[in-house]
mmCIF file of C-alpha atoms in Angstrom:
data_model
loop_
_atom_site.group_PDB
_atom_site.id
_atom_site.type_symbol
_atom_site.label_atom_id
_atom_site.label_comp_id
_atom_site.label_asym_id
_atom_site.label_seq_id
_atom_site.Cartn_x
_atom_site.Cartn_y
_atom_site.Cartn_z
ATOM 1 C CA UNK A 38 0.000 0.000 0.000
ATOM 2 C CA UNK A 39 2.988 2.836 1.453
ATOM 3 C CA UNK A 40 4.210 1.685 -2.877
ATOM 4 C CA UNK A 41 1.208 2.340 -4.170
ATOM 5 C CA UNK A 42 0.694 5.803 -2.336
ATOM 6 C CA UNK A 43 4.076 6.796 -3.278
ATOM 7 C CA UNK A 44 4.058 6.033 -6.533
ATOM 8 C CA UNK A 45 0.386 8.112 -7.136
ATOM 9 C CA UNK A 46 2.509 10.943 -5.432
ATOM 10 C CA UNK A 47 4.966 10.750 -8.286
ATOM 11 C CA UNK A 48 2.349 10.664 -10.736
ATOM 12 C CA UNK A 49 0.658 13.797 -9.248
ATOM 13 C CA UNK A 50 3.935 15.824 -8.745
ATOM 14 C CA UNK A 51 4.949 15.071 -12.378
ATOM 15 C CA UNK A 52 1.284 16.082 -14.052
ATOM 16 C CA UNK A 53 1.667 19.082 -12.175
ATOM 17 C CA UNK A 54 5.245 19.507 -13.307
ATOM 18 C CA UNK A 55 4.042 19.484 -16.677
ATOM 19 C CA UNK A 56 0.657 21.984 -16.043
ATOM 20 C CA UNK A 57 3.281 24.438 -14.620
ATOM 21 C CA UNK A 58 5.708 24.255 -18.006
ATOM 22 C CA UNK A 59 2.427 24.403 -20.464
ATOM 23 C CA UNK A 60 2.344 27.663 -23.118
ATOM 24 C CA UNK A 61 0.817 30.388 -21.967
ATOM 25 C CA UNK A 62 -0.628 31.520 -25.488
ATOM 26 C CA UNK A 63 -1.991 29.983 -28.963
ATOM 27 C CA UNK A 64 -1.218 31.154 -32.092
ATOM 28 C CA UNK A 65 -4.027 32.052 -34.542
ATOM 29 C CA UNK A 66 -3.371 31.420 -38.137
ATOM 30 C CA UNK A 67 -5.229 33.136 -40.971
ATOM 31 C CA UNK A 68 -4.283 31.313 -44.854
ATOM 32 C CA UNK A 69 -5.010 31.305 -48.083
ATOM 33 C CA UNK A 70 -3.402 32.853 -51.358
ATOM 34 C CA UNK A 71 -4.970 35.646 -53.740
ATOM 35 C CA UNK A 72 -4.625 34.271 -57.184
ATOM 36 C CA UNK A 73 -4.669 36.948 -60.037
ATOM 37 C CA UNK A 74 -7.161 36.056 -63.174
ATOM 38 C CA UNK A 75 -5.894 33.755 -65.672
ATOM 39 C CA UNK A 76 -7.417 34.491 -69.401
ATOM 40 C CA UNK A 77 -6.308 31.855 -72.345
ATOM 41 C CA UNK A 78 -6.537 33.276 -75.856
ATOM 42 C CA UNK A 79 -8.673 30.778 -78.225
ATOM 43 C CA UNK A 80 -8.553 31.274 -81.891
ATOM 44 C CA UNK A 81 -10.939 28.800 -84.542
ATOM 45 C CA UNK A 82 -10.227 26.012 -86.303
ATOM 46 C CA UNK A 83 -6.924 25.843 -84.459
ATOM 47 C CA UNK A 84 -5.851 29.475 -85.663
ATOM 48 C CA UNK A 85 -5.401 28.166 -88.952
ATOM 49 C CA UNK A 86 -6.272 30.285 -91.938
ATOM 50 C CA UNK A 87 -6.225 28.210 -95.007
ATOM 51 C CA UNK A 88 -5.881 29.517 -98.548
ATOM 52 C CA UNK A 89 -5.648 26.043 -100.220
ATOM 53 C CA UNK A 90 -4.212 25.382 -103.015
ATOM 54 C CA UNK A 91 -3.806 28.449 -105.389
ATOM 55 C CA UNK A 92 -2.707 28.078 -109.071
ATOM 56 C CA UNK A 93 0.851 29.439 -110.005
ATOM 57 C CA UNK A 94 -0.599 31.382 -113.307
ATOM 58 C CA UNK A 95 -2.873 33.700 -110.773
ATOM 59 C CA UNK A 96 0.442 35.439 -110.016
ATOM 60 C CA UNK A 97 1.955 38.024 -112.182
ATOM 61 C CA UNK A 98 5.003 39.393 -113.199
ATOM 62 C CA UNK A 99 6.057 42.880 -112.317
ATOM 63 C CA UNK A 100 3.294 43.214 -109.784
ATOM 64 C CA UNK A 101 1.982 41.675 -106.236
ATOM 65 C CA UNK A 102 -1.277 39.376 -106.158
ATOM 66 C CA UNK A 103 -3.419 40.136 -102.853
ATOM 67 C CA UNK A 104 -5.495 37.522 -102.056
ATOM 68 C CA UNK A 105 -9.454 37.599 -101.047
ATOM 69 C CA UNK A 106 -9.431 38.548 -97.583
ATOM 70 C CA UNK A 107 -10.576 35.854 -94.264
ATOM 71 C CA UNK A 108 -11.709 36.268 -91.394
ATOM 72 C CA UNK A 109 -10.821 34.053 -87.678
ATOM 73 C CA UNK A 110 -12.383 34.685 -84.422
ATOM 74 C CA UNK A 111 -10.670 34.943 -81.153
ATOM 75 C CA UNK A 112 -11.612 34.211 -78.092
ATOM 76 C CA UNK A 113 -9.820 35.016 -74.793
ATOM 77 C CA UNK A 114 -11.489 33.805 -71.794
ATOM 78 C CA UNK A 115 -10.469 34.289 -67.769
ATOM 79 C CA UNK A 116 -11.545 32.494 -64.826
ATOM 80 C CA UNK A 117 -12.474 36.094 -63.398
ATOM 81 C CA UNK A 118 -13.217 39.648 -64.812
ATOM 82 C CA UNK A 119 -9.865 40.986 -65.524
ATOM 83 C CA UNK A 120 -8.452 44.158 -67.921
ATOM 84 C CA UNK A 121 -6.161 42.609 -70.477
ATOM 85 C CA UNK A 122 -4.228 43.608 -73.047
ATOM 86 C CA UNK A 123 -3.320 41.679 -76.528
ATOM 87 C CA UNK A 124 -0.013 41.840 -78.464
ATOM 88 C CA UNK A 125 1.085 40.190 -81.752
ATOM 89 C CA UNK A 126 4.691 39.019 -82.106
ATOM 90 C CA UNK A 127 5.365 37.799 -85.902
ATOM 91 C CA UNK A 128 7.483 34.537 -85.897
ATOM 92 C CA UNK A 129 8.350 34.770 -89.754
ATOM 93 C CA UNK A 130 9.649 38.482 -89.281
ATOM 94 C CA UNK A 131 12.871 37.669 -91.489
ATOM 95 C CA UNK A 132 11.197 36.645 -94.765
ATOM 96 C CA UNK A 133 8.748 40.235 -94.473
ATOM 97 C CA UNK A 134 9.382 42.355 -97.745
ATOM 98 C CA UNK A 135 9.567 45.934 -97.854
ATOM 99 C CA UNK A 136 6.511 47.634 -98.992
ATOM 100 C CA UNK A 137 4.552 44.388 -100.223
ATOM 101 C CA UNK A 138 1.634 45.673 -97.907
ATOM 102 C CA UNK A 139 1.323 49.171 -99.268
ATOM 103 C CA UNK A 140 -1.101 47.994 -101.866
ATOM 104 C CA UNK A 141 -3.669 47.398 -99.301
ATOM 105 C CA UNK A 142 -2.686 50.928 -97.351
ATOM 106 C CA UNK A 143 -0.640 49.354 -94.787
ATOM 107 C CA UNK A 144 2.867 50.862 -94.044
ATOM 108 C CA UNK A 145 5.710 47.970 -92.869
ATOM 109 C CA UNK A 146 5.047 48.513 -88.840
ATOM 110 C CA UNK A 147 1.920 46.364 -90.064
ATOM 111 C CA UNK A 148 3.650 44.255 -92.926
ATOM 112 C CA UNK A 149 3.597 40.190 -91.488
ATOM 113 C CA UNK A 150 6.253 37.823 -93.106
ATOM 114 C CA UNK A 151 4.700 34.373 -95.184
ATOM 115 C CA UNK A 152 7.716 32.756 -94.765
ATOM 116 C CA UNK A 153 10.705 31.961 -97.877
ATOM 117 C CA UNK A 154 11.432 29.179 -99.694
ATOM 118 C CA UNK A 155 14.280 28.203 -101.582
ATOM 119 C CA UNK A 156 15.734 31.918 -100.251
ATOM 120 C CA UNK A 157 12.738 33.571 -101.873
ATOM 121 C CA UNK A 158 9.809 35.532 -99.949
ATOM 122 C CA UNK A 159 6.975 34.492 -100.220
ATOM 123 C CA UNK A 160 4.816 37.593 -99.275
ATOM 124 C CA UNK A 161 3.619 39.588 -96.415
ATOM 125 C CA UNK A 162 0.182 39.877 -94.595
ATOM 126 C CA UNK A 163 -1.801 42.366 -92.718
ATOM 127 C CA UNK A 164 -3.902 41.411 -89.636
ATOM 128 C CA UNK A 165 -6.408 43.582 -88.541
ATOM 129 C CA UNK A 166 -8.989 43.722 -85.447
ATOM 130 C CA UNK A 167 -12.691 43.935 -86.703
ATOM 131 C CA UNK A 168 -16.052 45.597 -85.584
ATOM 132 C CA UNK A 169 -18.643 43.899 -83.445
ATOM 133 C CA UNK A 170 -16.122 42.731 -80.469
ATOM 134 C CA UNK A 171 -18.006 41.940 -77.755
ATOM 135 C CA UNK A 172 -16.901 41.651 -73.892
ATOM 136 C CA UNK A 173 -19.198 39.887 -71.756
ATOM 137 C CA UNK A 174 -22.134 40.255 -74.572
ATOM 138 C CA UNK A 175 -21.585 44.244 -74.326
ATOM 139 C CA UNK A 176 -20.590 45.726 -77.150
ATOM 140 C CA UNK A 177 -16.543 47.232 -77.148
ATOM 141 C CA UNK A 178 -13.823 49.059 -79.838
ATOM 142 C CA UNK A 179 -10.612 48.859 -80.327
ATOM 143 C CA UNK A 180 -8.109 50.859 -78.463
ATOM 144 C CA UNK A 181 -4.348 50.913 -78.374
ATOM 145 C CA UNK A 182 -1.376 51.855 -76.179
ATOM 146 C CA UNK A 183 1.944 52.707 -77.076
ATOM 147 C CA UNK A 184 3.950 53.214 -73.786
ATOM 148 C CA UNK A 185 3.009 49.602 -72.267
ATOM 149 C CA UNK A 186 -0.819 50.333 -71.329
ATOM 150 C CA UNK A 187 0.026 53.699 -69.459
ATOM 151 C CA UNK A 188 -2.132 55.972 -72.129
ATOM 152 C CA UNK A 189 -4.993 54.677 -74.883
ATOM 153 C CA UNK A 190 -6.094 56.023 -78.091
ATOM 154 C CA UNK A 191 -8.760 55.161 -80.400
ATOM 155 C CA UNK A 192 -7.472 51.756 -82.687
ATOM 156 C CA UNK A 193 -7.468 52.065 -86.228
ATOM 157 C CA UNK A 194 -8.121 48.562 -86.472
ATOM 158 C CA UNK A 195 -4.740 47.571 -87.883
ATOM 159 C CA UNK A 196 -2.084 45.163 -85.729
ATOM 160 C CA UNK A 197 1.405 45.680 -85.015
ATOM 161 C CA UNK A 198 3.516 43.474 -84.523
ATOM 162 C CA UNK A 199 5.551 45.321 -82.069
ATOM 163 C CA UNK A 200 5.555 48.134 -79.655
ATOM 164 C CA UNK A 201 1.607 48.248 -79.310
ATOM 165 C CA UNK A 202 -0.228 47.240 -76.662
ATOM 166 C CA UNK A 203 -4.174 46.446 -78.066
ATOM 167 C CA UNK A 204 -7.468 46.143 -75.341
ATOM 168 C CA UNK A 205 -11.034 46.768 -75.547
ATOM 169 C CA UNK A 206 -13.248 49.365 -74.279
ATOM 170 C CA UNK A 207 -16.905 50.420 -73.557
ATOM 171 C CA UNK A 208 -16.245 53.777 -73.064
ATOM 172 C CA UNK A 209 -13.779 54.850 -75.392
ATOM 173 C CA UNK A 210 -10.591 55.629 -73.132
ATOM 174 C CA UNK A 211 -10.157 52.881 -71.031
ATOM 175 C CA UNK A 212 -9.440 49.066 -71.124
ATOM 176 C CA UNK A 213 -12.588 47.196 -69.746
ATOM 177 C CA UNK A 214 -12.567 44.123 -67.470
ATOM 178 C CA UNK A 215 -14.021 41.409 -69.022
ATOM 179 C CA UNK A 216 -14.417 37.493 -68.407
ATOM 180 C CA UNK A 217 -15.321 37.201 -72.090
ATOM 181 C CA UNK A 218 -13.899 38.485 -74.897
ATOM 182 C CA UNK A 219 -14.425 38.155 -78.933
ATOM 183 C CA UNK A 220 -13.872 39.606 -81.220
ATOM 184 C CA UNK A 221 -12.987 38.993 -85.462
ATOM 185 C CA UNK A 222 -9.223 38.942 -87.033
ATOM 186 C CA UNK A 223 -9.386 39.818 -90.420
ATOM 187 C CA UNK A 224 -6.316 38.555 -92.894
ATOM 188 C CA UNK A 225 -5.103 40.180 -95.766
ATOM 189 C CA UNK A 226 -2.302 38.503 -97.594
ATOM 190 C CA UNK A 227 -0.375 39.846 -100.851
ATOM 191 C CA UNK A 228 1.883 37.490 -102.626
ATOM 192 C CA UNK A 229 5.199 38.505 -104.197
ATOM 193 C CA UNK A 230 5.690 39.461 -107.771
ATOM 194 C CA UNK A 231 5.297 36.425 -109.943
ATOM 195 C CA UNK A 232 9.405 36.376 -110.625
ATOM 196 C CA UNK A 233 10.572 36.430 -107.114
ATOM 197 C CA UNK A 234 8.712 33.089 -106.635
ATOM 198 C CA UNK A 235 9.928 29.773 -107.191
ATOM 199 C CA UNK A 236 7.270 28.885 -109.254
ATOM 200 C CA UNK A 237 8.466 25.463 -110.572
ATOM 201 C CA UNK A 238 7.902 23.735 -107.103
ATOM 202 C CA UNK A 239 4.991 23.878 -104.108
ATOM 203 C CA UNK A 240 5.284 27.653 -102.771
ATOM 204 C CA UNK A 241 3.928 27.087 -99.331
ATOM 205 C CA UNK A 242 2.179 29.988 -97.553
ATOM 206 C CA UNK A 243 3.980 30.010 -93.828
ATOM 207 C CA UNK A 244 2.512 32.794 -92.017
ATOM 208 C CA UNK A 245 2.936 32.242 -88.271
ATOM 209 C CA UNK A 246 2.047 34.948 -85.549
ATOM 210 C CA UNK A 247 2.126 34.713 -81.790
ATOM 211 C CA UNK A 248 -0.612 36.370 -80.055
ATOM 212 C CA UNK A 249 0.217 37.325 -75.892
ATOM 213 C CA UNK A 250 -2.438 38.379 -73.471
ATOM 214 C CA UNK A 251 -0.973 41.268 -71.382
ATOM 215 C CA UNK A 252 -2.433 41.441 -67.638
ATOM 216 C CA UNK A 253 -3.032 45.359 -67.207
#
């Protein structure tokens, strides 16, 4: 029995040992993480705008052929309403040629390479934003920035393919935030004078731009 009693008076000195060491405070956590809005840019039919097969003796000597212009939609879409920007980055920059574009009153800043082949150019092409974009179902225009987003001005429709920043608006001055937006590309190529072609092989068209979205 004098055991058992002194071994419940360890027991009881050690719990209270431990009472007399226990924190004095809790901490109070408060997580999460903000995510910002992610938007992915869709364009139809894979963003492939296909001219087909066209016959070599449509082309003609001493002069550029400009071909019927097409249209593609786009659709950029974001997991929440977010102001976005779009720009255009042309991946066949190195085969453009000077001035192939002018026929169709577009200067070189808006002059798209087609690609080369066997070291000739194939041609250049214009891309260009058109009416009846819509953001959320509202109706929007064109409007384009050329210090990063900082200032806007009213678009004149046509792409750069650098140093421009393009975004929508509903009030004619500022980007509006948007879940939905779509809008129409329209493409205008122009081939290269009949004797700068290799025209006794398959000339493929090779047109490639990259389109960004721009968080604002």
């Amino acid at each position: 029995m004098k055991r058992l009693l002194n071994m419940l008076t360890l027991v009881a000195a050690a719990s209270a040992a431990s009472l007399s060491h226990a924190a004095p405070s809790v901490e109070l956590k408060v997580t999460g993480v903000i995510r910002p809005a992610a938007c992915t840019p869709i364009l139809a039919a894979d963003g492939v705008v296909d001219y087909g097969s066209i016959s070599a003796g449509a082309l003609r000597h001493g002069q550029t052929t400009a071909l019927p212009a097409r249209q593609i939609a786009l659709t950029v879409s974001c997991n929440a309403a977010a102001k976005i920007a779009l720009t255009v980055i042309d991946n066949r920059a190195s085969s453009r040629v000077a001035g192939i574009t002018d026929s169709i009153q577009a200067g070189n800043a808006y002059n798209f390479g087609l690609g080369a082949m066997a070291g000739k150019k194939v041609g250049g092409y214009v891309l260009s934003f058109q009416d009846g974009a819509t953001a959320d179902g509202r109706s929007v225009t064109s409007i384009v920035s050329t210090d990063n987003g900082s200032n806007w001005n009213a678009g004149s429709g046509y792409i750069q393919h650098q140093g421009q920043y393009f975004s929508f608006t509903g009030n004619g001055t500022q980007p509006v935030a948007q879940k939905v937006l779509s809008t129409l590309i329209t493409v205008n190529p122009v081939l290269n004078k009949a004797e700068e072609l290799p025209l006794d092989q398959d000339v493929p068209l090779d047109g490639s731009a990259t389109i960004e979205v721009k968080y604002l």
